[in-house]
mmCIF file of C-alpha atoms in Angstrom:
data_model
loop_
_atom_site.group_PDB
_atom_site.id
_atom_site.type_symbol
_atom_site.label_atom_id
_atom_site.label_comp_id
_atom_site.label_asym_id
_atom_site.label_seq_id
_atom_site.Cartn_x
_atom_site.Cartn_y
_atom_site.Cartn_z
ATOM 1 C CA UNK V 1 -7.175 4.544 8.220
ATOM 2 C CA UNK V 2 -6.410 8.164 9.025
ATOM 3 C CA UNK V 3 -9.641 9.227 10.717
ATOM 4 C CA UNK V 4 -10.882 6.188 12.620
ATOM 5 C CA UNK V 5 -7.594 4.314 13.014
ATOM 6 C CA UNK V 6 -9.287 1.074 12.046
ATOM 7 C CA UNK V 7 -6.267 -0.374 10.275
ATOM 8 C CA UNK V 8 -7.675 -3.823 9.643
ATOM 9 C CA UNK V 9 -10.769 -2.452 7.914
ATOM 10 C CA UNK V 10 -8.610 -0.076 5.890
ATOM 11 C CA UNK V 11 -6.277 -2.928 4.927
ATOM 12 C CA UNK V 12 -9.211 -5.007 3.718
ATOM 13 C CA UNK V 13 -10.640 -2.082 1.751
ATOM 14 C CA UNK V 14 -7.310 -1.321 0.076
ATOM 15 C CA UNK V 15 -6.804 -4.998 -0.747
ATOM 16 C CA UNK V 16 -10.210 -5.232 -2.416
ATOM 17 C CA UNK V 17 -9.626 -1.940 -4.238
ATOM 18 C CA UNK V 18 -6.306 -3.118 -5.687
ATOM 19 C CA UNK V 19 -7.825 -6.450 -6.763
ATOM 20 C CA UNK V 20 -11.006 -5.033 -8.263
ATOM 21 C CA UNK V 21 -9.556 -1.961 -9.972
ATOM 22 C CA UNK V 22 -6.145 -2.957 -11.360
ATOM 23 C CA UNK V 23 -6.111 -0.053 -13.851
ATOM 24 C CA UNK V 24 -7.089 2.677 -11.403
ATOM 25 C CA UNK V 25 -4.663 5.587 -11.877
ATOM 26 C CA UNK V 26 -4.584 5.986 -8.071
ATOM 27 C CA UNK V 27 -3.407 2.393 -7.622
ATOM 28 C CA UNK V 28 0.162 3.392 -6.644
ATOM 29 C CA UNK V 29 -1.204 5.627 -3.865
ATOM 30 C CA UNK V 30 -3.442 2.838 -2.596
ATOM 31 C CA UNK V 31 -0.463 0.459 -2.590
ATOM 32 C CA UNK V 32 1.638 3.013 -0.691
ATOM 33 C CA UNK V 33 -1.094 3.320 1.945
ATOM 34 C CA UNK V 34 -1.408 -0.452 2.051
ATOM 35 C CA UNK V 35 2.354 -0.768 2.616
ATOM 36 C CA UNK V 36 2.078 1.747 5.452
ATOM 37 C CA UNK V 37 -0.619 -0.295 7.166
ATOM 38 C CA UNK V 38 1.437 -3.473 6.826
ATOM 39 C CA UNK V 39 4.431 -1.677 8.363
ATOM 40 C CA UNK V 40 2.361 -0.514 11.338
ATOM 41 C CA UNK V 41 1.062 -4.060 11.803
ATOM 42 C CA UNK V 42 4.595 -5.492 11.568
ATOM 43 C CA UNK V 43 3.854 -7.398 8.351
ATOM 44 C CA UNK V 44 7.159 -6.517 6.688
ATOM 45 C CA UNK V 45 6.990 -9.031 3.818
ATOM 46 C CA UNK V 46 3.573 -7.775 2.771
ATOM 47 C CA UNK V 47 4.719 -4.178 3.183
ATOM 48 C CA UNK V 48 7.684 -4.795 0.908
ATOM 49 C CA UNK V 49 5.503 -6.480 -1.705
ATOM 50 C CA UNK V 50 3.054 -3.550 -1.806
ATOM 51 C CA UNK V 51 5.838 -0.941 -1.823
ATOM 52 C CA UNK V 52 7.761 -2.678 -4.614
ATOM 53 C CA UNK V 53 4.631 -2.860 -6.752
ATOM 54 C CA UNK V 54 3.897 0.817 -6.073
ATOM 55 C CA UNK V 55 7.501 1.612 -7.033
ATOM 56 C CA UNK V 56 7.141 -0.207 -10.339
ATOM 57 C CA UNK V 57 3.943 1.707 -11.139
ATOM 58 C CA UNK V 58 5.099 5.178 -10.050
ATOM 59 C CA UNK V 59 8.871 5.301 -9.578
ATOM 60 C CA UNK V 60 8.930 9.039 -8.858
ATOM 61 C CA UNK V 61 6.841 8.936 -5.661
ATOM 62 C CA UNK V 62 9.057 10.165 -2.829
ATOM 63 C CA UNK V 63 6.818 8.762 -0.072
ATOM 64 C CA UNK V 64 7.338 5.275 -1.375
ATOM 65 C CA UNK V 65 11.115 5.713 -1.234
ATOM 66 C CA UNK V 66 10.684 6.492 2.460
ATOM 67 C CA UNK V 67 8.534 3.416 2.920
ATOM 68 C CA UNK V 68 11.088 1.207 1.213
ATOM 69 C CA UNK V 69 13.854 2.682 3.357
ATOM 70 C CA UNK V 70 11.921 1.901 6.523
ATOM 71 C CA UNK V 71 11.064 -1.592 5.324
ATOM 72 C CA UNK V 72 14.688 -2.430 4.510
#
């Protein structure tokens, strides 16, 4: 995502990661990154879904508040 800019591959990787490792302690960060990709791609419903889930898992993450503000 950050190095190659291949957003679709990153989106697929994050999606598989979230599905396969639901108890990963880094899951909120993965969801925040996933929301960011959806925002860049203009997929606002999917971005909101990922950001809301990240918010429920880690409500103190300031980056996610920014994401939600941009999404709304």
